[in-house]
Coordinates of N, CA and C in Angstrom, one line a residue:
M1 N 93.3 -46.0 -62.3 CA 92.3 -47.1 -62.2 C 91.9 -47.3 -60.8
L2 N 90.7 -47.5 -60.5 CA 90.2 -47.7 -59.2 C 90.4 -49.2 -58.7
A3 N 90.8 -49.4 -57.5 CA 91.0 -50.7 -57.0 C 89.7 -51.4 -56.7
V4 N 89.8 -52.8 -56.8 CA 88.6 -53.6 -56.4 C 88.7 -53.9 -54.9
I5 N 87.6 -53.7 -54.2 CA 87.6 -53.9 -52.8 C 86.8 -55.2 -52.4
E6 N 87.3 -55.9 -51.5 CA 86.6 -57.1 -51.0 C 86.8 -57.2 -49.5
Y7 N 85.8 -57.9 -48.8 CA 85.9 -58.2 -47.4 C 86.0 -57.0 -46.5
M8 N 85.0 -56.2 -46.7 CA 84.9 -55.1 -45.7 C 83.5 -54.7 -45.7
K9 N 83.1 -53.9 -44.7 CA 81.7 -53.4 -44.5 C 81.7 -51.9 -44.5
I10 N 81.0 -51.3 -45.4 CA 80.9 -49.8 -45.5 C 79.5 -49.5 -45.0
L11 N 79.4 -48.5 -44.1 CA 78.2 -47.9 -43.7 C 78.0 -46.6 -44.5
A12 N 76.9 -46.4 -45.2 CA 76.6 -45.3 -46.0 C 75.3 -44.7 -45.7
F13 N 75.2 -43.3 -45.8 CA 73.9 -42.7 -45.6 C 74.0 -41.2 -46.0
A14 N 72.9 -40.6 -46.2 CA 72.8 -39.2 -46.5 C 72.3 -38.5 -45.3
G15 N 72.8 -37.3 -45.0 CA 72.4 -36.5 -43.9 C 71.1 -35.8 -44.1
S16 N 70.1 -36.6 -44.6 CA 68.8 -36.0 -45.0 C 67.7 -37.1 -44.8
N17 N 66.5 -36.6 -44.5 CA 65.4 -37.6 -44.4 C 64.4 -37.4 -45.5
S18 N 64.8 -36.7 -46.5 CA 63.9 -36.4 -47.7 C 63.9 -37.7 -48.6
V19 N 62.7 -38.1 -49.1 CA 62.6 -39.2 -50.0 C 63.2 -38.8 -51.4
Q20 N 63.3 -37.5 -51.6 CA 63.9 -37.0 -52.9 C 65.3 -36.5 -52.7
S21 N 66.0 -36.9 -51.7 CA 67.3 -36.4 -51.3 C 68.3 -36.6 -52.4
I22 N 68.9 -35.5 -52.9 CA 69.9 -35.5 -53.9 C 71.2 -36.0 -53.3
N23 N 71.4 -35.8 -52.0 CA 72.6 -36.4 -51.3 C 72.5 -37.9 -51.2
R24 N 71.3 -38.4 -51.0 CA 71.2 -39.9 -51.1 C 71.5 -40.4 -52.4
K25 N 71.1 -39.7 -53.5 CA 71.4 -40.1 -54.9 C 72.9 -40.1 -55.0
L26 N 73.6 -39.1 -54.5 CA 75.1 -39.1 -54.6 C 75.7 -40.3 -53.9
V27 N 75.2 -40.6 -52.7 CA 75.7 -41.7 -51.9 C 75.5 -43.0 -52.7
I28 N 74.3 -43.2 -53.2 CA 74.0 -44.5 -53.9 C 74.9 -44.6 -55.2
H29 N 75.1 -43.5 -55.9 CA 76.0 -43.5 -57.0 C 77.5 -43.8 -56.6
T30 N 77.9 -43.3 -55.5 CA 79.3 -43.5 -55.0 C 79.5 -45.0 -54.6
L31 N 78.4 -45.6 -54.1 CA 78.5 -47.0 -53.7 C 78.8 -47.9 -55.0
T32 N 78.5 -47.5 -56.2 CA 78.7 -48.3 -57.3 C 80.2 -48.5 -57.6
Y33 N 81.0 -47.6 -57.0 CA 82.5 -47.8 -57.1 C 83.1 -48.8 -56.1
F34 N 82.2 -49.3 -55.3 CA 82.7 -50.2 -54.2 C 82.0 -51.6 -54.5
Q35 N 82.6 -52.4 -55.2 CA 82.1 -53.7 -55.6 C 82.6 -54.8 -54.7
N36 N 81.8 -55.9 -54.6 CA 82.2 -57.1 -53.9 C 82.5 -56.8 -52.4
I37 N 81.8 -55.9 -51.8 CA 81.9 -55.7 -50.4 C 80.5 -55.6 -49.8
E38 N 80.4 -55.7 -48.5 CA 79.1 -55.5 -47.8 C 78.9 -54.0 -47.6
I39 N 77.7 -53.6 -48.0 CA 77.3 -52.2 -47.8 C 76.0 -52.2 -47.0
N40 N 76.0 -51.3 -46.0 CA 74.8 -51.0 -45.2 C 74.4 -49.6 -45.5
L41 N 73.3 -49.4 -46.3 CA 72.8 -48.1 -46.7 C 71.7 -47.8 -45.7
L42 N 71.9 -46.8 -44.9 CA 70.9 -46.4 -43.9 C 70.0 -45.3 -44.4
D43 N 68.8 -45.3 -43.9 CA 67.8 -44.2 -44.1 C 67.6 -43.5 -42.8
L44 N 67.9 -42.2 -42.7 CA 67.7 -41.5 -41.5 C 66.3 -41.6 -40.9
N45 N 65.3 -41.8 -41.8 CA 63.9 -42.0 -41.3 C 63.7 -43.2 -40.4
D46 N 64.6 -44.1 -40.5 CA 64.5 -45.3 -39.6 C 65.1 -45.0 -38.2
Y47 N 65.7 -43.8 -38.0 CA 66.3 -43.4 -36.8 C 65.6 -42.1 -36.2
E48 N 64.4 -41.8 -36.7 CA 63.7 -40.6 -36.2 C 63.4 -40.8 -34.7
M49 N 63.7 -39.7 -33.9 CA 63.6 -39.7 -32.5 C 62.9 -38.4 -32.1
P50 N 62.4 -38.4 -30.8 CA 61.9 -37.1 -30.3 C 63.0 -36.0 -30.4
L51 N 62.6 -34.8 -30.5 CA 63.6 -33.7 -30.5 C 64.4 -33.7 -29.2
F52 N 65.7 -33.7 -29.4 CA 66.6 -33.8 -28.2 C 66.4 -32.6 -27.3
S53 N 66.4 -32.9 -26.0 CA 66.5 -31.9 -24.9 C 67.0 -32.6 -23.7
V54 N 67.8 -31.8 -22.9 CA 68.3 -32.4 -21.7 C 67.2 -32.8 -20.8
D55 N 66.1 -32.1 -20.7 CA 65.0 -32.5 -19.9 C 64.4 -33.8 -20.3
R56 N 64.2 -34.0 -21.6 CA 63.7 -35.3 -22.1 C 64.7 -36.4 -21.8
Q57 N 66.0 -36.1 -21.9 CA 67.0 -37.2 -21.6 C 66.9 -37.6 -20.1
L58 N 66.8 -36.6 -19.3 CA 66.7 -36.9 -17.8 C 65.4 -37.6 -17.5
K59 N 64.3 -37.2 -18.1 CA 63.0 -37.8 -17.8 C 62.9 -39.2 -18.4
D60 N 63.3 -39.4 -19.7 CA 63.0 -40.6 -20.4 C 64.2 -41.5 -20.7
G61 N 65.4 -40.9 -20.5 CA 66.6 -41.7 -20.9 C 66.8 -41.5 -22.4
F62 N 67.7 -42.4 -22.9 CA 68.0 -42.3 -24.3 C 67.1 -43.2 -25.2
P63 N 66.7 -42.8 -26.3 CA 65.9 -43.6 -27.2 C 66.8 -44.8 -27.7
Q64 N 66.1 -46.0 -27.9 CA 66.8 -47.2 -28.4 C 67.4 -46.9 -29.8
K65 N 66.7 -46.1 -30.6 CA 67.2 -45.8 -31.9 C 68.6 -45.1 -31.9
A66 N 68.9 -44.4 -30.9 CA 70.2 -43.8 -30.8 C 71.3 -44.9 -30.6
Y67 N 71.0 -45.8 -29.7 CA 71.9 -47.0 -29.5 C 72.0 -47.8 -30.8
N68 N 70.9 -47.9 -31.5 CA 70.9 -48.7 -32.8 C 71.8 -48.0 -33.8
F69 N 71.7 -46.7 -33.9 CA 72.5 -45.9 -34.8 C 74.0 -46.1 -34.5
L70 N 74.3 -45.9 -33.2 CA 75.7 -46.1 -32.8 C 76.2 -47.5 -33.1
A71 N 75.4 -48.5 -32.9 CA 75.8 -49.9 -33.2 C 76.1 -50.1 -34.7
Q72 N 75.4 -49.4 -35.6 CA 75.7 -49.5 -37.0 C 77.1 -48.9 -37.3
I73 N 77.4 -47.8 -36.6 CA 78.8 -47.3 -36.8 C 79.8 -48.2 -36.2
E74 N 79.6 -48.7 -35.1 CA 80.5 -49.7 -34.4 C 80.8 -50.9 -35.3
S75 N 79.8 -51.4 -36.0 CA 80.0 -52.6 -36.8 C 80.5 -52.4 -38.2
C76 N 80.8 -51.2 -38.6 CA 81.4 -51.0 -39.9 C 82.9 -50.8 -39.9
D77 N 83.5 -50.9 -41.1 CA 84.9 -50.6 -41.3 C 85.2 -49.2 -41.8
A78 N 84.2 -48.6 -42.5 CA 84.4 -47.3 -43.0 C 83.0 -46.7 -43.3
I79 N 83.0 -45.3 -43.4 CA 81.7 -44.6 -43.5 C 81.8 -43.7 -44.8
I80 N 80.7 -43.7 -45.5 CA 80.5 -42.8 -46.7 C 79.3 -42.0 -46.3
L81 N 79.4 -40.7 -46.3 CA 78.3 -39.8 -45.9 C 78.2 -38.6 -46.8
S82 N 77.0 -38.3 -47.2 CA 76.8 -37.1 -48.0 C 75.8 -36.2 -47.2
L83 N 76.3 -35.0 -46.8 CA 75.5 -34.1 -46.0 C 74.6 -33.2 -46.8
A84 N 73.4 -33.1 -46.5 CA 72.5 -32.1 -47.0 C 72.7 -30.8 -46.2
E85 N 72.5 -29.7 -46.8 CA 72.6 -28.4 -46.1 C 71.3 -27.7 -46.1
H86 N 70.9 -27.4 -44.9 CA 69.7 -26.5 -44.6 C 70.1 -25.3 -43.9
N87 N 69.8 -24.2 -44.4 CA 70.2 -22.9 -43.8 C 71.6 -22.9 -43.3
R88 N 72.5 -23.3 -44.2 CA 74.0 -23.3 -44.0 C 74.5 -24.2 -42.9
S89 N 73.7 -25.2 -42.5 CA 74.1 -26.2 -41.5 C 73.5 -27.6 -41.8
Y90 N 73.6 -28.5 -40.8 CA 73.1 -29.8 -41.0 C 71.6 -29.8 -41.0
T91 N 70.9 -30.8 -41.6 CA 69.5 -30.9 -41.5 C 69.1 -31.2 -40.1
V92 N 67.9 -30.9 -39.7 CA 67.4 -31.2 -38.4 C 67.4 -32.7 -38.2
A93 N 67.0 -33.5 -39.2 CA 67.0 -34.9 -39.0 C 68.4 -35.5 -38.6
F94 N 69.4 -35.0 -39.3 CA 70.8 -35.5 -39.0 C 71.2 -34.9 -37.6
K95 N 71.0 -33.7 -37.4 CA 71.5 -33.0 -36.2 C 70.8 -33.6 -34.9
N96 N 69.5 -34.0 -35.0 CA 68.9 -34.6 -33.9 C 69.5 -36.0 -33.6
I97 N 69.7 -36.8 -34.6 CA 70.4 -38.1 -34.4 C 71.8 -37.9 -33.8
F98 N 72.5 -36.9 -34.3 CA 73.8 -36.6 -33.8 C 73.8 -36.1 -32.4
D99 N 72.8 -35.3 -32.0 CA 72.7 -34.8 -30.6 C 72.4 -35.9 -29.7
W100 N 71.5 -36.8 -30.0 CA 71.2 -37.9 -29.1 C 72.4 -38.8 -29.0
C101 N 73.0 -39.2 -30.1 CA 74.2 -40.1 -30.0 C 75.4 -39.5 -29.3
S102 N 75.6 -38.3 -29.5 CA 76.8 -37.6 -28.8 C 76.6 -37.6 -27.3
R103 N 75.4 -37.6 -26.8 CA 75.2 -37.7 -25.4 C 75.5 -39.1 -24.8
I104 N 75.4 -40.1 -25.6 CA 75.7 -41.4 -25.2 C 77.2 -41.6 -25.3
D105 N 77.8 -41.2 -26.4 CA 79.2 -41.3 -26.6 C 79.7 -40.2 -27.6
I106 N 80.5 -39.3 -27.2 CA 81.0 -38.2 -28.0 C 81.8 -38.7 -29.1
N107 N 82.4 -39.9 -29.0 CA 83.2 -40.5 -30.0 C 82.3 -41.3 -31.0
I108 N 81.4 -40.6 -31.5 CA 80.4 -41.2 -32.4 C 81.0 -42.0 -33.5
F109 N 82.0 -41.5 -34.2 CA 82.5 -42.1 -35.4 C 83.5 -43.2 -35.2
K110 N 83.9 -43.4 -33.9 CA 84.8 -44.5 -33.6 C 86.1 -44.7 -34.4
S111 N 86.7 -43.6 -34.8 CA 87.9 -43.6 -35.5 C 87.8 -44.3 -36.9
K112 N 86.6 -44.4 -37.4 CA 86.4 -45.1 -38.7 C 86.8 -44.1 -39.8
P113 N 87.5 -44.6 -40.8 CA 87.8 -43.8 -42.0 C 86.5 -43.3 -42.7
M114 N 86.5 -42.1 -43.1 CA 85.3 -41.5 -43.6 C 85.6 -40.8 -45.0
F115 N 84.6 -40.9 -45.9 CA 84.6 -40.1 -47.1 C 83.3 -39.3 -47.0
I116 N 83.5 -38.0 -46.8 CA 82.3 -37.2 -46.6 C 82.1 -36.3 -47.9
M117 N 80.8 -36.1 -48.2 CA 80.5 -35.4 -49.4 C 79.3 -34.5 -49.1
S118 N 79.0 -33.6 -50.0 CA 77.8 -32.8 -50.0 C 77.5 -32.4 -51.4
T119 N 76.2 -32.1 -51.6 CA 75.8 -31.5 -52.9 C 74.6 -30.7 -52.6
S120 N 74.3 -29.8 -53.6 CA 73.1 -28.9 -53.5 C 72.8 -28.4 -54.9
P121 N 71.6 -27.9 -55.0 CA 71.3 -27.3 -56.4 C 72.1 -26.0 -56.7
G122 N 72.6 -25.4 -55.6 CA 73.3 -24.2 -55.8 C 74.8 -24.3 -56.1
G123 N 75.5 -23.2 -56.4 CA 76.8 -23.2 -56.8 C 77.9 -23.5 -55.8
F124 N 77.5 -23.5 -54.5 CA 78.4 -23.8 -53.4 C 78.5 -25.2 -53.0
G125 N 77.5 -26.0 -53.5 CA 77.5 -27.5 -53.3 C 77.5 -27.9 -51.9
G126 N 76.8 -27.2 -51.0 CA 76.8 -27.6 -49.6 C 78.1 -27.3 -48.8
G127 N 78.8 -26.3 -49.3 CA 80.1 -25.9 -48.7 C 80.0 -25.5 -47.3
N128 N 78.9 -24.9 -46.8 CA 78.8 -24.5 -45.4 C 78.7 -25.7 -44.5
V129 N 77.9 -26.7 -44.8 CA 77.8 -27.9 -44.0 C 79.0 -28.7 -44.1
M130 N 79.7 -28.7 -45.2 CA 80.9 -29.4 -45.4 C 82.0 -28.8 -44.5
A131 N 82.1 -27.5 -44.4 CA 83.1 -26.9 -43.6 C 82.8 -27.2 -42.1
A132 N 81.5 -27.2 -41.7 CA 81.1 -27.5 -40.3 C 81.6 -28.9 -40.0
A133 N 81.3 -29.8 -40.9 CA 81.6 -31.2 -40.6 C 83.2 -31.4 -40.6
M134 N 83.9 -30.8 -41.5 CA 85.3 -30.9 -41.5 C 86.0 -30.4 -40.2
A135 N 85.4 -29.4 -39.6 CA 85.9 -28.8 -38.4 C 85.5 -29.6 -37.1
F136 N 84.2 -30.1 -37.2 CA 83.7 -30.7 -35.9 C 83.8 -32.3 -35.9
F137 N 83.6 -33.0 -37.0 CA 83.6 -34.4 -36.9 C 84.8 -35.0 -36.3
P138 N 86.0 -34.5 -36.6 CA 87.2 -35.1 -36.0 C 87.2 -35.1 -34.5
K139 N 86.5 -34.1 -33.9 CA 86.3 -34.0 -32.4 C 85.4 -35.1 -31.9
C140 N 84.7 -35.8 -32.9 CA 83.8 -36.8 -32.5 C 84.3 -38.2 -33.1
G141 N 85.5 -38.3 -33.3 CA 86.1 -39.6 -33.6 C 86.2 -39.8 -35.1
A142 N 85.9 -38.9 -36.0 CA 86.0 -39.1 -37.4 C 87.4 -39.0 -37.9
E143 N 87.8 -40.0 -38.7 CA 89.0 -39.9 -39.5 C 88.7 -39.6 -40.9
I144 N 88.6 -38.3 -41.2 CA 88.2 -37.9 -42.6 C 89.3 -38.1 -43.5
I145 N 89.2 -39.0 -44.5 CA 90.2 -39.3 -45.4 C 90.1 -38.5 -46.7
E146 N 88.9 -38.3 -47.1 CA 88.6 -37.5 -48.3 C 87.3 -36.8 -48.2
S147 N 87.1 -35.7 -48.9 CA 85.9 -35.0 -49.0 C 85.6 -34.5 -50.4
F148 N 84.4 -34.3 -50.7 CA 84.0 -33.9 -52.1 C 82.7 -33.1 -52.0
S149 N 82.7 -32.0 -52.7 CA 81.4 -31.2 -52.8 C 81.1 -31.1 -54.3
L150 N 79.8 -31.4 -54.6 CA 79.3 -31.3 -55.9 C 78.3 -30.1 -56.0
P151 N 78.7 -29.1 -56.7 CA 77.8 -27.9 -56.9 C 76.8 -28.2 -58.0
L152 N 75.8 -27.4 -58.1 CA 74.8 -27.4 -59.2 C 74.4 -28.8 -59.5
F153 N 73.9 -29.6 -58.5 CA 73.5 -31.0 -58.7 C 72.7 -31.2 -60.0
N154 N 71.6 -30.4 -60.2 CA 70.7 -30.7 -61.3 C 71.4 -30.5 -62.6
Q155 N 72.5 -29.8 -62.7 CA 73.2 -29.6 -63.9 C 74.3 -30.6 -64.1
N156 N 74.9 -31.0 -63.0 CA 76.1 -31.8 -63.0 C 75.9 -33.3 -62.7
F157 N 74.7 -33.7 -62.5 CA 74.4 -35.1 -62.1 C 73.1 -35.6 -62.9
K158 N 73.2 -36.8 -63.4 CA 72.1 -37.4 -64.1 C 71.9 -38.8 -63.5
D159 N 70.6 -39.2 -63.2 CA 70.3 -40.5 -62.8 C 70.8 -41.5 -63.8
K160 N 71.3 -42.6 -63.3 CA 71.8 -43.8 -64.1 C 73.1 -43.4 -64.8
I161 N 73.6 -42.2 -64.7 CA 74.8 -41.8 -65.3 C 75.8 -41.4 -64.3
G162 N 75.4 -40.5 -63.4 CA 76.3 -40.0 -62.3 C 76.7 -38.6 -62.7
I163 N 77.9 -38.2 -62.3 CA 78.4 -36.9 -62.5 C 78.8 -36.7 -64.0
T164 N 78.2 -35.7 -64.6 CA 78.3 -35.4 -66.0 C 79.4 -34.4 -66.3
N165 N 79.8 -33.6 -65.4 CA 80.8 -32.6 -65.6 C 82.2 -33.4 -65.5
E166 N 82.9 -33.4 -66.6 CA 84.1 -34.3 -66.6 C 85.2 -33.8 -65.6
E167 N 85.4 -32.5 -65.4 CA 86.4 -32.1 -64.5 C 86.0 -32.5 -63.1
L168 N 84.7 -32.3 -62.7 CA 84.2 -32.7 -61.4 C 84.3 -34.2 -61.2
K169 N 83.9 -34.9 -62.3 CA 84.0 -36.4 -62.2 C 85.4 -36.9 -62.0
D170 N 86.4 -36.3 -62.6 CA 87.8 -36.6 -62.4 C 88.2 -36.4 -61.0
Q171 N 87.8 -35.2 -60.4 CA 88.1 -34.9 -59.0 C 87.5 -36.0 -58.1
Y172 N 86.2 -36.3 -58.3 CA 85.5 -37.2 -57.5 C 86.1 -38.6 -57.6
E173 N 86.4 -39.1 -58.8 CA 87.0 -40.4 -58.9 C 88.4 -40.5 -58.3
T174 N 89.1 -39.4 -58.3 CA 90.4 -39.4 -57.7 C 90.3 -39.5 -56.2
K175 N 89.3 -38.8 -55.6 CA 89.1 -38.9 -54.2 C 88.6 -40.3 -53.8
I176 N 87.8 -40.9 -54.6 CA 87.3 -42.3 -54.3 C 88.5 -43.2 -54.3
S177 N 89.4 -43.0 -55.3 CA 90.6 -43.9 -55.4 C 91.5 -43.6 -54.2
N178 N 91.7 -42.4 -53.8 CA 92.5 -42.1 -52.6 C 91.9 -42.7 -51.3
F179 N 90.6 -42.7 -51.2 CA 89.9 -43.3 -50.1 C 90.2 -44.8 -50.1
K180 N 90.0 -45.4 -51.2 CA 90.2 -46.9 -51.3 C 91.7 -47.2 -51.0
N181 N 92.6 -46.4 -51.5 CA 94.0 -46.7 -51.2 C 94.3 -46.6 -49.7
N182 N 93.7 -45.6 -49.1 CA 93.9 -45.4 -47.7 C 93.4 -46.6 -46.9
L183 N 92.2 -47.1 -47.3 CA 91.7 -48.3 -46.6 C 92.6 -49.5 -46.8
E184 N 93.1 -49.6 -48.0 CA 94.0 -50.7 -48.4 C 95.3 -50.6 -47.5
N185 N 95.8 -49.4 -47.4 CA 97.0 -49.2 -46.6 C 96.8 -49.5 -45.1
Q186 N 95.6 -49.3 -44.7 CA 95.2 -49.6 -43.3 C 94.9 -51.1 -43.1
K187 N 95.0 -51.9 -44.2 CA 94.7 -53.3 -44.2 C 93.3 -53.6 -43.9
L188 N 92.4 -52.6 -44.2 CA 91.0 -52.9 -44.1 C 90.4 -53.5 -45.4
L189 N 91.2 -53.5 -46.4 CA 90.8 -54.0 -47.7 C 91.7 -55.1 -48.1
I190 N 91.2 -56.1 -48.8 CA 92.0 -57.1 -49.5 C 91.6 -56.9 -51.0
T191 N 92.6 -56.5 -51.8 CA 92.3 -56.2 -53.2 C 92.8 -57.3 -54.1

């Protein structure tokens, strides 16, 4: 049974700027498991910035949107993120935000507990971008508590229902429960 969470703030977003993002759909569905708490669902389109370059940084400084993104992370208690995969890596939209923010503070994730996910239409479920994040995010202050990859999104997920494959749904719900329990153990939750 999943615990009920109160009195915390979760920052959630998909690592995609697509209006049809399947990773955003997964994030939104995941948030239904977190009732009675404050949720801040970001859209990467609100943080679009010029393409990062050292020359641009030296000439113009840092975009205000990079500071705004970091402020969102600073003000939350935990992060739920689902990464889209483009050509076996992060999307350009996510990577550009990450590049700008890391130049301001490499400790981007501020030791916040994270539940990271990925999904794709293919059978690997964004496994390449997930592997990259699992290896690199902790170097940027991420405390990855749980991770989940959903393969074959169009076959295993339905709008208004969620994950339809029972085995994958069980794995997913176990990981959500573990994430909640960890937050409770860290006294970030009052249940």
